[in-house]
Structure formats: C-alpha cells, structure tokens
Amino acid sequence: MTLLIPPRTQDIGFTVKRLLPSRLKQRVGPFIFVDHMGPAHFEAGTTAGDVRQHPHIGLATVTYLFSGAMMHRDSLGIVQRIEPGAINLMTAGSGIVHSERLPDDVRESKTTVEGIQTWLALPTDQEDCDPSFAHYASERIPAINLTGIKGRVLIGEAFGISSPVKTASKTIYLDLELGAGADYRPDFPQQELAVYVVQGEISIGDDIIPEFHVGVLDQSAVIKTNAGARIMLFGGEPLAGDRFILWNFVASSREKVRGAGERWTNGGFTMVPGETDWIPLPKV
C-alpha cells in the first residue's frame, strides 16, 4: 500500500463521507471524486435529501446504491429511478444539468438510503463531448461467486467477467464481499488501484485499512481479512495531464472551470424540464 486516505464528513443536505479528492491525492485512474452517501433516512412531507438541479462539465457521474432509491432528472429530458445494484452513468462532457431527489415512497417509508457516488474525469480529447446518459439495471451487472469472494463487476473486467457499462477510459470498479480469512491479489497491470472499506477491516502487508478509509495500492498488494469485509475496488489507466476542479466542474484548464461557473451564473446551461429551483454557484 502506498497511501491511506481517511474520510472527511460533509453535509450536502445529508451526511456523506468524502474520500476523493483529498489533500493527499486528487485521483486514482479516472476516479476524481468518491462519496459514501448515508446511511440516512428522511422525514415524510419534507424535501430533506433532495439535491436541486446543478451543472457538471468534463466528467461522468456514477451512482450506485446499497439501499433506498433516488430519482434522476436531467437537461436531456431523462427521468430515471435508480435502485440498489443498478448503475447510472451520466456523461457531462460539454455540460449537463441534473437533479437527484428522493422518491415519495422511500421518504414516506423512511427507507434507509445509502450508496456510493463517484465522478470519472474524462480524457482531454473527450471532455467537451456531447452529454449523454445510460442506465444499467441491477440484473445486467454481472455477479462473482468464488470461494471466499463474492460480489459484482460494476465497470471493467475482472475474474474473467466483463461489465456492460461503457466508460470513456479504461476503468475498474468492483463491489466485493470478502469472507473470513480471504486472500485476494488484484491483477490489473498498468492501472492505478485503490480500495475503499465499506464494512469491516482489511490488511495489506503490515498495514491495516479501517472501515471507511481508502488505501491506494501498489501492483504487488495482497488484500487480506480476518473476519470478513465489504470493499469497493476502483481505479483504471492514469489520465494524461492535470485536472482542475471548481464546484461541480472538472477540466484540464482553470479557464474552462471558471468559464463554466460564469456560464451557470449567467443562465447559459439548458435546465431540467419542469424544474425551477436550482443551486447557485457557491462563493469562493
């Protein structure tokens, strides 16, 4: 292991554990943002937990839920409910606006909402592509069931299994449950790798990675657990060049992210059909 990244607690209307970007490391492969959302539940008759419409450029968002549900709406006119096990992949490219709200049935039943939201930075030759959206239902995401290891291949290829999720650069994203005494060596040559411990504790050599921490791995890393753990393995091929982040914008130049902020403030983005409330650009 080369680096241990602790979580930072953020309040975005509900509590999230933010792992990337970190002052210790901006990104792993294309992953430039990783939030563990919840677990949380929300009172009926309120809008707590709703994220009003807001813009993105230069990235693709990946939403993956463990429990609960969310309703996605965007400026392309897409309306999509996401439920546990499914993947929502929204490619912002030159610019997209979306909202994420709790469905009424989830709010009324006080169902626990929990999941992982990540951003994938786009390669520089694709950061200005047309925006797009793809939904992959849970039954389309392939499962793994091996001795001591079970889980799912969310993005990329592992254990001889390929995910149908298509990304702009080579990416690996796995949801794995390791049994007691498990011993797993990730084998993804030429890819940067990290592991997030969702539940339990793992060890890599003499290093312990506690619950809710990220460990950045080297190519010889072997993941072990005594009592079992749930982990997210993520990474991919390194992206060339620098990336700059301003609020919800990612780009290969400061001018692009600043320009996107001005564009949002001046009403230059297409908005979500039927929605009127929106999040202003934060004051820096």
One Martini backbone bead per residue (centre of mass of N, CA, C, O) as a GRO file, in nm:
protein
  284
    1MET     BB    1   0.098   0.034   0.020
    2THR     BB    2   0.098   0.405  -0.031
    3LEU     BB    3  -0.196   0.501   0.094
    4LEU     BB    4  -0.395   0.675   0.347
    5ILE     BB    5  -0.749   0.765   0.342
    6PRO     BB    6  -0.952   0.960   0.506
    7PRO     BB    7  -1.245   1.075   0.601
    8ARG     BB    8  -1.484   1.334   0.515
    9THR     BB    9  -1.729   1.522   0.651
   10GLN     BB   10  -2.037   1.597   0.480
   11ASP     BB   11  -2.298   1.846   0.405
   12ILE     BB   12  -2.572   1.789   0.147
   13GLY     BB   13  -2.843   1.733   0.342
   14PHE     BB   14  -2.648   1.497   0.400
   15THR     BB   15  -2.437   1.254   0.493
   16VAL     BB   16  -2.089   1.232   0.396
   17LYS     BB   17  -1.809   1.046   0.276
   18ARG     BB   18  -1.504   1.186   0.182
   19LEU     BB   19  -1.225   1.076  -0.029
   20LEU     BB   20  -1.266   1.227  -0.306
   21PRO     BB   21  -1.083   1.460  -0.294
   22SER     BB   22  -0.748   1.498  -0.164
   23ARG     BB   23  -0.466   1.629  -0.021
   24LEU     BB   24  -0.315   1.351  -0.093
   25LYS     BB   25  -0.527   1.296  -0.345
   26GLN     BB   26  -0.707   1.337  -0.636
   27ARG     BB   27  -0.652   1.056  -0.806
   28VAL     BB   28  -0.772   0.730  -0.949
   29GLY     BB   29  -0.735   0.737  -1.228
   30PRO     BB   30  -1.054   0.863  -1.308
   31PHE     BB   31  -1.098   0.902  -1.006
   32ILE     BB   32  -1.209   1.230  -0.849
   33PHE     BB   33  -1.471   1.114  -0.692
   34VAL     BB   34  -1.574   1.010  -0.348
   35ASP     BB   35  -1.890   0.902  -0.210
   36HIS     BB   36  -2.047   0.819   0.099
   37MET     BB   37  -2.381   0.769   0.132
   38GLY     BB   38  -2.458   0.756   0.430
   39PRO     BB   39  -2.679   0.643   0.622
   40ALA     BB   40  -3.028   0.745   0.552
   41HIS     BB   41  -3.320   0.925   0.661
   42PHE     BB   42  -3.651   1.069   0.577
   43GLU     BB   43  -3.896   1.283   0.613
   44ALA     BB   44  -4.205   1.318   0.570
   45GLY     BB   45  -4.294   1.614   0.395
   46THR     BB   46  -4.011   1.666   0.272
   47THR     BB   47  -3.678   1.775   0.114
   48ALA     BB   48  -3.482   1.605   0.237
   49GLY     BB   49  -3.205   1.512   0.021
   50ASP     BB   50  -3.243   1.698  -0.198
   51VAL     BB   51  -3.102   1.774  -0.526
   52ARG     BB   52  -3.077   2.025  -0.699
   53GLN     BB   53  -3.018   2.171  -0.972
   54HIS     BB   54  -2.704   2.102  -1.152
   55PRO     BB   55  -2.383   2.123  -1.284
   56HIS     BB   56  -2.165   1.979  -1.549
   57ILE     BB   57  -1.818   1.906  -1.641
   58GLY     BB   58  -1.570   1.673  -1.755
   59LEU     BB   59  -1.763   1.422  -1.666
   60ALA     BB   60  -1.865   1.117  -1.489
   61THR     BB   61  -2.133   0.981  -1.333
   62VAL     BB   62  -2.160   0.738  -1.053
   63THR     BB   63  -2.441   0.548  -0.944
   64TYR     BB   64  -2.458   0.349  -0.626
   65LEU     BB   65  -2.674   0.137  -0.448
   66PHE     BB   66  -2.762  -0.032  -0.143
   67SER     BB   67  -3.012   0.161  -0.064
   68GLY     BB   68  -3.301   0.251  -0.179
   69ALA     BB   69  -3.369   0.566  -0.364
   70MET     BB   70  -3.353   0.753  -0.682
   71MET     BB   71  -3.419   1.057  -0.874
   72HIS     BB   72  -3.350   1.122  -1.207
   73ARG     BB   73  -3.282   1.445  -1.364
   74ASP     BB   74  -3.241   1.606  -1.692
   75SER     BB   75  -3.156   1.813  -1.975
   76LEU     BB   76  -3.240   1.561  -2.174
   77GLY     BB   77  -3.515   1.431  -2.027
   78ILE     BB   78  -3.433   1.241  -1.810
   79VAL     BB   79  -3.607   0.974  -1.625
   80GLN     BB   80  -3.459   0.800  -1.333
   81ARG     BB   81  -3.470   0.527  -1.145
   82ILE     BB   82  -3.267   0.426  -0.865
   83GLU     BB   83  -3.148   0.113  -0.757
   84PRO     BB   84  -3.019  -0.138  -0.617
   85GLY     BB   85  -2.737  -0.235  -0.834
   86ALA     BB   86  -2.739  -0.006  -1.013
   87ILE     BB   87  -2.639   0.205  -1.300
   88ASN     BB   88  -2.548   0.547  -1.326
   89LEU     BB   89  -2.443   0.715  -1.636
   90MET     BB   90  -2.320   1.052  -1.654
   91THR     BB   91  -2.223   1.252  -1.928
   92ALA     BB   92  -2.127   1.579  -1.948
   93GLY     BB   93  -1.900   1.723  -2.080
   94SER     BB   94  -2.001   2.032  -2.197
   95GLY     BB   95  -2.295   1.989  -2.049
   96ILE     BB   96  -2.500   1.940  -1.750
   97VAL     BB   97  -2.823   1.893  -1.590
   98HIS     BB   98  -2.922   1.793  -1.247
   99SER     BB   99  -3.124   1.583  -1.036
  100GLU     BB  100  -3.170   1.456  -0.685
  101ARG     BB  101  -3.434   1.255  -0.560
  102LEU     BB  102  -3.675   1.147  -0.348
  103PRO     BB  103  -3.896   0.924  -0.335
  104ASP     BB  104  -4.194   0.904  -0.178
  105ASP     BB  105  -4.176   0.607  -0.074
  106VAL     BB  106  -3.905   0.641   0.075
  107ARG     BB  107  -3.988   0.871   0.263
  108GLU     BB  108  -4.249   0.744   0.394
  109SER     BB  109  -4.082   0.473   0.493
  110LYS     BB  110  -3.785   0.540   0.585
  111THR     BB  111  -3.576   0.451   0.399
  112THR     BB  112  -3.267   0.360   0.359
  113VAL     BB  113  -2.993   0.560   0.236
  114GLU     BB  114  -2.730   0.408   0.028
  115GLY     BB  115  -2.403   0.497  -0.123
  116ILE     BB  116  -2.213   0.552  -0.430
  117GLN     BB  117  -2.038   0.843  -0.549
  118THR     BB  118  -1.890   0.918  -0.869
  119TRP     BB  119  -1.613   1.051  -1.056
  120LEU     BB  120  -1.512   1.072  -1.400
  121ALA     BB  121  -1.264   1.167  -1.567
  122LEU     BB  122  -1.195   1.295  -1.873
  123PRO     BB  123  -1.051   1.291  -2.143
  124THR     BB  124  -0.934   1.556  -2.319
  125ASP     BB  125  -1.076   1.453  -2.601
  126GLN     BB  126  -1.378   1.432  -2.419
  127GLU     BB  127  -1.465   1.687  -2.236
  128ASP     BB  128  -1.651   1.810  -2.503
  129CYS     BB  129  -1.872   1.629  -2.523
  130ASP     BB  130  -2.162   1.504  -2.549
  131PRO     BB  131  -2.415   1.452  -2.365
  132SER     BB  132  -2.508   1.165  -2.146
  133PHE     BB  133  -2.715   0.860  -2.082
  134ALA     BB  134  -2.697   0.564  -1.859
  135HIS     BB  135  -2.876   0.258  -1.782
  136TYR     BB  136  -2.816  -0.016  -1.540
  137ALA     BB  137  -2.951  -0.273  -1.440
  138SER     BB  138  -2.894  -0.503  -1.201
  139GLU     BB  139  -2.921  -0.764  -1.395
  140ARG     BB  140  -2.663  -0.657  -1.579
  141ILE     BB  141  -2.478  -0.708  -1.339
  142PRO     BB  142  -2.221  -0.899  -1.274
  143ALA     BB  143  -2.139  -1.188  -1.095
  144ILE     BB  144  -1.963  -1.316  -0.805
  145ASN     BB  145  -1.874  -1.677  -0.702
  146LEU     BB  146  -1.636  -1.747  -0.473
  147THR     BB  147  -1.401  -1.849  -0.273
  148GLY     BB  148  -1.426  -1.580  -0.042
  149ILE     BB  149  -1.571  -1.442  -0.306
  150LYS     BB  150  -1.806  -1.178  -0.363
  151GLY     BB  151  -1.998  -1.005  -0.631
  152ARG     BB  152  -1.929  -0.718  -0.859
  153VAL     BB  153  -1.906  -0.594  -1.197
  154LEU     BB  154  -1.943  -0.268  -1.272
  155ILE     BB  155  -1.652  -0.207  -1.408
  156GLY     BB  156  -1.515  -0.391  -1.641
  157GLU     BB  157  -1.260  -0.648  -1.576
  158ALA     BB  158  -1.313  -0.964  -1.387
  159PHE     BB  159  -1.280  -1.294  -1.348
  160GLY     BB  160  -1.372  -1.315  -1.664
  161ILE     BB  161  -1.560  -1.052  -1.638
  162SER     BB  162  -1.796  -0.830  -1.801
  163SER     BB  163  -1.910  -0.521  -1.819
  164PRO     BB  164  -2.154  -0.310  -1.984
  165VAL     BB  165  -2.012  -0.063  -1.894
  166LYS     BB  166  -1.937   0.248  -2.051
  167THR     BB  167  -1.625   0.413  -2.089
  168ALA     BB  168  -1.375   0.652  -2.179
  169SER     BB  169  -1.192   0.471  -1.993
  170LYS     BB  170  -1.002   0.263  -1.829
  171THR     BB  171  -1.197   0.068  -1.590
  172ILE     BB  172  -1.232  -0.013  -1.233
  173TYR     BB  173  -1.530  -0.169  -1.060
  174LEU     BB  174  -1.582  -0.315  -0.736
  175ASP     BB  175  -1.806  -0.535  -0.549
  176LEU     BB  176  -1.688  -0.680  -0.240
  177GLU     BB  177  -1.698  -0.993  -0.058
  178LEU     BB  178  -1.509  -1.096   0.219
  179GLY     BB  179  -1.411  -1.353   0.379
  180ALA     BB  180  -1.286  -1.523   0.612
  181GLY     BB  181  -0.951  -1.539   0.520
  182ALA     BB  182  -0.903  -1.374   0.286
  183ASP     BB  183  -0.718  -1.373  -0.047
  184TYR     BB  184  -0.642  -1.081  -0.251
  185ARG     BB  185  -0.508  -1.020  -0.586
  186PRO     BB  186  -0.483  -0.770  -0.779
  187ASP     BB  187  -0.496  -0.782  -1.161
  188PHE     BB  188  -0.400  -0.460  -1.310
  189PRO     BB  189  -0.225  -0.364  -1.541
  190GLN     BB  190  -0.161  -0.020  -1.571
  191GLN     BB  191  -0.323   0.036  -1.302
  192GLU     BB  192  -0.481   0.224  -1.084
  193LEU     BB  193  -0.532   0.156  -0.725
  194ALA     BB  194  -0.817   0.115  -0.496
  195VAL     BB  195  -0.956   0.090  -0.155
  196TYR     BB  196  -1.281   0.061  -0.005
  197VAL     BB  197  -1.417   0.041   0.325
  198VAL     BB  198  -1.741  -0.030   0.408
  199GLN     BB  199  -1.681  -0.305   0.578
  200GLY     BB  200  -1.464  -0.341   0.824
  201GLU     BB  201  -1.139  -0.506   0.767
  202ILE     BB  202  -0.806  -0.468   0.634
  203SER     BB  203  -0.503  -0.608   0.488
  204ILE     BB  204  -0.162  -0.488   0.386
  205GLY     BB  205   0.041  -0.648   0.517
  206ASP     BB  206   0.111  -0.423   0.785
  207ASP     BB  207  -0.152  -0.284   0.689
  208ILE     BB  208  -0.435  -0.103   0.796
  209ILE     BB  209  -0.780  -0.085   0.681
  210PRO     BB  210  -1.029   0.083   0.775
  211GLU     BB  211  -1.321   0.182   0.804
  212PHE     BB  212  -1.376   0.436   0.565
  213HIS     BB  213  -1.115   0.377   0.398
  214VAL     BB  214  -0.840   0.450   0.182
  215GLY     BB  215  -0.633   0.245  -0.032
  216VAL     BB  216  -0.338   0.276  -0.199
  217LEU     BB  217  -0.202   0.075  -0.446
  218ASP     BB  218   0.010  -0.166  -0.541
  219GLN     BB  219   0.098  -0.425  -0.759
  220SER     BB  220   0.157  -0.624  -0.485
  221ALA     BB  221  -0.106  -0.635  -0.355
  222VAL     BB  222  -0.263  -0.794  -0.062
  223ILE     BB  223  -0.582  -0.887   0.037
  224LYS     BB  224  -0.688  -0.910   0.382
  225THR     BB  225  -0.899  -1.110   0.613
  226ASN     BB  226  -1.041  -1.220   0.913
  227ALA     BB  227  -1.380  -1.133   0.932
  228GLY     BB  228  -1.448  -0.966   0.700
  229ALA     BB  229  -1.557  -0.773   0.398
  230ARG     BB  230  -1.643  -0.463   0.237
  231ILE     BB  231  -1.554  -0.361  -0.099
  232MET     BB  232  -1.406  -0.105  -0.314
  233LEU     BB  233  -1.271  -0.138  -0.628
  234PHE     BB  234  -1.058   0.119  -0.782
  235GLY     BB  235  -0.985   0.246  -1.125
  236GLY     BB  236  -0.712   0.287  -1.373
  237GLU     BB  237  -0.602   0.457  -1.616
  238PRO     BB  238  -0.412   0.705  -1.649
  239LEU     BB  239  -0.438   1.044  -1.689
  240ALA     BB  240  -0.356   1.295  -1.879
  241GLY     BB  241  -0.281   1.547  -1.702
  242ASP     BB  242  -0.448   1.792  -1.565
  243ARG     BB  243  -0.688   1.875  -1.296
  244PHE     BB  244  -0.972   2.085  -1.244
  245ILE     BB  245  -1.166   2.213  -0.960
  246LEU     BB  246  -1.510   2.353  -0.964
  247TRP     BB  247  -1.713   2.220  -0.786
  248ASN     BB  248  -1.882   2.051  -1.062
  249PHE     BB  249  -1.607   2.098  -1.213
  250VAL     BB  250  -1.408   1.950  -1.484
  251ALA     BB  251  -1.066   2.019  -1.605
  252SER     BB  252  -0.762   2.101  -1.795
  253SER     BB  253  -0.855   2.399  -1.706
  254ARG     BB  254  -0.922   2.689  -1.543
  255GLU     BB  255  -1.087   2.833  -1.762
  256LYS     BB  256  -1.315   2.622  -1.787
  257VAL     BB  257  -1.427   2.630  -1.495
  258ARG     BB  258  -1.477   2.933  -1.486
  259GLY     BB  259  -1.663   2.944  -1.734
  260ALA     BB  260  -1.882   2.757  -1.612
  261GLY     BB  261  -1.958   2.942  -1.378
  262GLU     BB  262  -2.052   3.180  -1.553
  263ARG     BB  263  -2.262   3.025  -1.717
  264TRP     BB  264  -2.445   2.953  -1.478
  265THR     BB  265  -2.497   3.242  -1.368
  266ASN     BB  266  -2.600   3.335  -1.679
  267GLY     BB  267  -2.784   3.098  -1.808
  268GLY     BB  268  -2.615   2.878  -2.016
  269PHE     BB  269  -2.787   2.637  -1.932
  270THR     BB  270  -2.965   2.367  -1.963
  271MET     BB  271  -3.252   2.268  -1.817
  272VAL     BB  272  -3.476   2.102  -1.633
  273PRO     BB  273  -3.760   1.982  -1.703
  274GLY     BB  274  -3.997   2.125  -1.473
  275GLU     BB  275  -3.773   2.295  -1.328
  276THR     BB  276  -3.677   2.581  -1.095
  277ASP     BB  277  -3.478   2.484  -0.897
  278TRP     BB  278  -3.144   2.593  -0.783
  279ILE     BB  279  -2.789   2.598  -0.760
  280PRO     BB  280  -2.571   2.810  -0.676
  281LEU     BB  281  -2.279   2.943  -0.700
  282PRO     BB  282  -2.036   2.933  -0.500
  283LYS     BB  283  -1.853   3.113  -0.284
  284VAL     BB  284  -1.488   3.163  -0.278
   0.00000   0.00000   0.00000
